[in-house]
Coordinates of C-alpha atoms in Angstrom, one line a residue:
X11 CA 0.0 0.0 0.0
X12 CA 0.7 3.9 -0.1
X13 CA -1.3 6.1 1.5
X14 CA -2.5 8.8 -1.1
X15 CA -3.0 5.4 -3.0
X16 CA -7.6 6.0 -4.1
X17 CA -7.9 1.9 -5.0
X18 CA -5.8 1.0 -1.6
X19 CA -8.0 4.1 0.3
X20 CA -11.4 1.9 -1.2
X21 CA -9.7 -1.5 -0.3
X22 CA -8.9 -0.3 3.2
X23 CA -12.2 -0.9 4.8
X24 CA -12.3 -4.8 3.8
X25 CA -8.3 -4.8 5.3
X26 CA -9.7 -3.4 8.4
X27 CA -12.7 -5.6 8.8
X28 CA -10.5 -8.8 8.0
X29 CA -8.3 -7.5 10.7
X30 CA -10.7 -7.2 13.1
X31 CA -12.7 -10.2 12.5
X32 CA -9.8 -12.8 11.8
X33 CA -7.0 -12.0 14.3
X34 CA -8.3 -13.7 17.0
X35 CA -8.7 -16.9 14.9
X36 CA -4.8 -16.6 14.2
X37 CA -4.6 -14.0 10.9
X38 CA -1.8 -11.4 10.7
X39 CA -2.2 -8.8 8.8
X40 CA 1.1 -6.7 7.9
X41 CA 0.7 -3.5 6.1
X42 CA 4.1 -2.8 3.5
X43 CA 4.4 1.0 2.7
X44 CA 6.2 1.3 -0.5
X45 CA 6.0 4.8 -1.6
X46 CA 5.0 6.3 -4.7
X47 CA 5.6 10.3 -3.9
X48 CA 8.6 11.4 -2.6
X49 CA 6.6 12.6 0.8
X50 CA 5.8 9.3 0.9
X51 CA 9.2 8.1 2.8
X52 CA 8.6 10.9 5.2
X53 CA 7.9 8.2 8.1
X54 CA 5.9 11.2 9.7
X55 CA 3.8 11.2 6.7
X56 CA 3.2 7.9 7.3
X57 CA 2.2 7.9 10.8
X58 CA 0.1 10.3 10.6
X59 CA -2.2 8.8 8.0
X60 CA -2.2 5.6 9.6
X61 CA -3.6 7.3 12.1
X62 CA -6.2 9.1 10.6
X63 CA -7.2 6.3 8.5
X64 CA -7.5 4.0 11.7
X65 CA -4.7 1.4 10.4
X66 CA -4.4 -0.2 13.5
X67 CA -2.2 -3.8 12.4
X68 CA 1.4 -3.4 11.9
X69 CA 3.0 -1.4 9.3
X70 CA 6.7 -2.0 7.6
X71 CA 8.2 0.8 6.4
X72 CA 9.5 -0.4 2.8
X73 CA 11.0 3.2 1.4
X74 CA 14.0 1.8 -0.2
X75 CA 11.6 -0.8 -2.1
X76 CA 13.7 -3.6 -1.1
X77 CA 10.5 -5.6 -0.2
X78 CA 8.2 -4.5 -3.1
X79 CA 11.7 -5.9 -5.4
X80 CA 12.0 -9.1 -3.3
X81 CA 7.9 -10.0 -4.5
X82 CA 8.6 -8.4 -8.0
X83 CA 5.8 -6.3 -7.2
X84 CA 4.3 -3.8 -9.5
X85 CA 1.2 -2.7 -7.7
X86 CA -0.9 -0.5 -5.2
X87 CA -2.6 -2.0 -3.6
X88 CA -1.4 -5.7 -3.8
X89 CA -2.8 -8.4 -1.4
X90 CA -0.3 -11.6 -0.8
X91 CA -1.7 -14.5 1.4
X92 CA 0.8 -16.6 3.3
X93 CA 0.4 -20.2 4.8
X94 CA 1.0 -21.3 8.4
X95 CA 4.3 -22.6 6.8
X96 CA 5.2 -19.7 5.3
X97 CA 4.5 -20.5 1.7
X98 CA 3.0 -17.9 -0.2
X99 CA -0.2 -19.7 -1.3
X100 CA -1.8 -16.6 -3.6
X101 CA -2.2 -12.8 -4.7
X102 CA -4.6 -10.3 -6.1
X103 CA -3.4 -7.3 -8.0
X104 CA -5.7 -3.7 -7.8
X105 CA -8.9 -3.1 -6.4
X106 CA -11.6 -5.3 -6.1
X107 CA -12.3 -9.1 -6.0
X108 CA -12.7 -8.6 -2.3
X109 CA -15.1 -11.7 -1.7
X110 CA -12.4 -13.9 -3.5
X111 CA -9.8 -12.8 -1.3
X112 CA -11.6 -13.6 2.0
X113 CA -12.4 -17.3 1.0
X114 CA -8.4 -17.3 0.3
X115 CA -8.0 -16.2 4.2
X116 CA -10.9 -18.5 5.0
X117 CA -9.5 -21.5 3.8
X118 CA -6.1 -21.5 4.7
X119 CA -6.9 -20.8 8.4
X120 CA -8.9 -24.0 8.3
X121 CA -5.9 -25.6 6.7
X122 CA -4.2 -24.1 9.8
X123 CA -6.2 -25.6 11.9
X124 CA -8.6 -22.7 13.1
X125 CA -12.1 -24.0 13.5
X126 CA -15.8 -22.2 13.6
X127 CA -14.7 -19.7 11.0
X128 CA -18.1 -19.9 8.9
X129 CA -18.4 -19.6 5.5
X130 CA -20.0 -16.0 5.9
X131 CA -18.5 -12.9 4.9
X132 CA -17.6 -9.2 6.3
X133 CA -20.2 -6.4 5.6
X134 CA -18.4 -3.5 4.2
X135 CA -20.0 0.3 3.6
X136 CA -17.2 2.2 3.0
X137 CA -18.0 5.8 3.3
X138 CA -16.3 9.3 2.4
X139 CA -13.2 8.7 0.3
X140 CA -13.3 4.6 1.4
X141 CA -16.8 4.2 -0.6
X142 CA -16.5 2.2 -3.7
X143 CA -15.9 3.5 -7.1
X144 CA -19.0 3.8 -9.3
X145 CA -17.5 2.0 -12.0
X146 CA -20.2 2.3 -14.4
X147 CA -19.8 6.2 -14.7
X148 CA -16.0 5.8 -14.6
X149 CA -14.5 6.8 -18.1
X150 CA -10.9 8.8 -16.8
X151 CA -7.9 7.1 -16.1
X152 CA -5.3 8.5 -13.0
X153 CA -3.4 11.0 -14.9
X154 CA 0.2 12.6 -13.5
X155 CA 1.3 15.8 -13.4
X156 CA 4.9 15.4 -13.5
X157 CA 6.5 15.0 -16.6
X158 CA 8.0 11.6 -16.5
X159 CA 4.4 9.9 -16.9
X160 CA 2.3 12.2 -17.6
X161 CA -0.3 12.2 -21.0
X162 CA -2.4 14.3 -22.7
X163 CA -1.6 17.4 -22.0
X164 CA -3.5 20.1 -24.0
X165 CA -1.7 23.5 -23.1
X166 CA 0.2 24.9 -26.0
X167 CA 3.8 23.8 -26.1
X168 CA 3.6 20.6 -24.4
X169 CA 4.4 19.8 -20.5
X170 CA 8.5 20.5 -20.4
X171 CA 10.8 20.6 -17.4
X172 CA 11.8 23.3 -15.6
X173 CA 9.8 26.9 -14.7
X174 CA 7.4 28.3 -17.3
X175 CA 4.2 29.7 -17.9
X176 CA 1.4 28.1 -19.3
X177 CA -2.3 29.0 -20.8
X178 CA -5.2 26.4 -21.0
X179 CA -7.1 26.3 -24.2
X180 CA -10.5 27.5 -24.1
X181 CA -11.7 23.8 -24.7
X182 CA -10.1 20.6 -23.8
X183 CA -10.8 17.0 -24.5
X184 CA -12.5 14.7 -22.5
X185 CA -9.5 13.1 -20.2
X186 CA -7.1 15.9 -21.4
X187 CA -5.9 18.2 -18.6
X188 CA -3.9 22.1 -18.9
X189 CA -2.3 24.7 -16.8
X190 CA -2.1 27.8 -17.1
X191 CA -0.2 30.0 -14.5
X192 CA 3.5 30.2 -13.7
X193 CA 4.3 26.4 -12.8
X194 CA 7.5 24.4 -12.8
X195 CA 7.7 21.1 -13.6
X196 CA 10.0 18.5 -12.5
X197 CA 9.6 14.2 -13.3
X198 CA 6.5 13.7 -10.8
X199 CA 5.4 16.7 -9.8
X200 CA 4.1 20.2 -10.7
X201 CA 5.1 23.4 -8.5
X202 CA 3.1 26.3 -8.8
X203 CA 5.0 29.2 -8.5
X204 CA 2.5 32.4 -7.9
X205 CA -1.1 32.2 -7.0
X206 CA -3.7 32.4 -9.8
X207 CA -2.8 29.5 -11.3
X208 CA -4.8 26.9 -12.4
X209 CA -5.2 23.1 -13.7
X210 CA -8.1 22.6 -16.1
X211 CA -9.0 18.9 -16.4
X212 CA -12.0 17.4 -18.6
X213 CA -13.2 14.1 -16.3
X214 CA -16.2 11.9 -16.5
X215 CA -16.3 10.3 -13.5
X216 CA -18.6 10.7 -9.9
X217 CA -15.2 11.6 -8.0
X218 CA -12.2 13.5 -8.6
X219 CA -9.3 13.7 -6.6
X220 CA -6.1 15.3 -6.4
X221 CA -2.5 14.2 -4.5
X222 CA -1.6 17.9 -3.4
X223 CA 1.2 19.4 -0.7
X224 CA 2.1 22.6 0.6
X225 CA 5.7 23.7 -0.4
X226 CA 8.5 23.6 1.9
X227 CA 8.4 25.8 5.0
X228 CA 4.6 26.4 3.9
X229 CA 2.1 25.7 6.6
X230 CA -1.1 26.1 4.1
X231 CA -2.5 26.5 0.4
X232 CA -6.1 27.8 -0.3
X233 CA -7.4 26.1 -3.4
X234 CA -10.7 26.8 -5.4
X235 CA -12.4 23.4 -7.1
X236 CA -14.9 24.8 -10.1
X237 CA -16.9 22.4 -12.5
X238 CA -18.4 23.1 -15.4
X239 CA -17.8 27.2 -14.6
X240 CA -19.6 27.4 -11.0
X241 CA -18.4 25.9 -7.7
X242 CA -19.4 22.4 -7.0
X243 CA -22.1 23.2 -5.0
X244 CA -23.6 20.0 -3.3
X245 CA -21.3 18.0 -5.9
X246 CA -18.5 19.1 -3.5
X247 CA -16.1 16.4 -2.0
X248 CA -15.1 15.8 1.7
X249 CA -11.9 18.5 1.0
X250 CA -14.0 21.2 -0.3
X251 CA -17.2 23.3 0.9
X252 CA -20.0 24.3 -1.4
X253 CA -18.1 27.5 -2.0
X254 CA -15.7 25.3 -3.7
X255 CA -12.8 26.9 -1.0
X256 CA -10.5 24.0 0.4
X257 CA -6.9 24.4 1.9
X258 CA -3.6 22.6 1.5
X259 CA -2.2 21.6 5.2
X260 CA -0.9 18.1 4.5
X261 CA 0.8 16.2 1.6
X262 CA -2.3 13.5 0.9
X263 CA -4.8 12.4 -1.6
X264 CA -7.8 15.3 -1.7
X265 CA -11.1 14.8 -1.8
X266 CA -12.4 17.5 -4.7
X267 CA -15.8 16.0 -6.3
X268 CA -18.1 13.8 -5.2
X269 CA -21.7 14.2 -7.9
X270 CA -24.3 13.2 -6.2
X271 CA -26.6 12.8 -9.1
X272 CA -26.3 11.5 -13.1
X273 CA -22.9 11.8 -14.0
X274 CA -22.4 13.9 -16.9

């Protein structure tokens, strides 16, 4: 896992409730943090979400990847089940397939020896930014804003490396995305420079979130979310009030747009 990870925020809840129900039948759950963002490592950073999120099993602090490169991993989150002897008995890549992944724990604790397990499983609501994707409206990928793996960008000249100013287009693309302000870009990150800037992006999808930080030595960053000209109104996400005013005081995932009706 990483912490600003969205599919390991929405497969929290089941990790947590598979905690809670199984360790006193003899499960251990170990959380790896591999980072993806250079905050990431910060084992601060790290803390402090687990505490917010109400991680409560162990954590291993994996910031020089050497576990993610022992299990050739490739993914957040990823899910490996272990034996009683030790043997890695299976996997599951992304989100999702949570009901598979419990029968997996299921059955080798009875292997194990662990009786009056059931065959039932856990009840899971996530809520806020834990609720499940409503992949039926979803039609926009994760998209970067550094320029090492970043794609379609729409503002004139390309995304380049170093400080420069930028105009969004009048119209963009559905899953493009633009700046325009004084911004400068390094390999996984954009740094805005001045305020007034702005990122333009053209989603369909019922959320929309954004991994933001304050800079260096800054304690906080007010922000404005807009869609589709206005503020969000009742659209807004957990981040962000109906003004569309939120505020940078943390490097995390943000919460920006949650529609609450047809998405569009």
């Amino acid at each position: 896992w990483t912490y600003t990870c969205i599919n390991w925020l929405r497969t929290l809840p089941y990790i947590r409730a598979w905690h809670q129900r199984y360790t006193d039948h003899g499960l251990t759950v170990v959380g790896v943090h591999t980072p993806e963002f250079e905050f990431e490592r910060d084992v601060d950073n790290v803390r402090r979400a687990a505490r917010d999120l109400r991680v409560e099993y162990p954590i291993a602090i994996d910031s020089d990847y050497t576990i993610w490169t022992a299990f050739e991993n490739h993914y957040w989150p990823a899910l490996y089940f272990i034996g009683a002897n030790g043997h890695l008995r299976g996997h599951h890549f992304g989100e999702g397939d949570f009901e598979r992944s419990e029968t997996t724990l299921q059955r080798l604790l009875t292997e194990a020896g662990i009786g009056d397990l059931g065959d039932e499983l856990v009840s899971v609501d996530g809520v806020g930014i834990e609720a499940g994707a409503d992949w039926e409206s979803l039609r926009s990928p994760e998209t970067y804003l550094g320029y090492a793996r970043t794609s379609n960008f729409a503002s004139p000249g390309g995304l380049v490396g170093g400080r420069n100013v930028y105009t969004a287009p009048s119209r963009i693309g559905l899953n493009e995305w633009a700046l325009s302000g004084d911004w400068t870009v390094d390999r996984y990150a954009a740094v805005l420079n001045a305020a007034d800037g702005r990122i333009a992006f053209r989603f369909h999808a019922r959320d929309l979130h954004l991994v933001m930080a304050p800079a260096a030595g800054v304690a906080s960053v007010r922000f404005r979310v807009l869609i589709d000209g206005p503020p969000a109104g009742p659209d807004h996400g957990v981040d962000v009030d109906e003004q569309g005013d939120g505020t940078v005081i943390e490097p995390r995932l943000y919460p920006l747009i949650r529609q609450r009706g047809y998405v569009t």
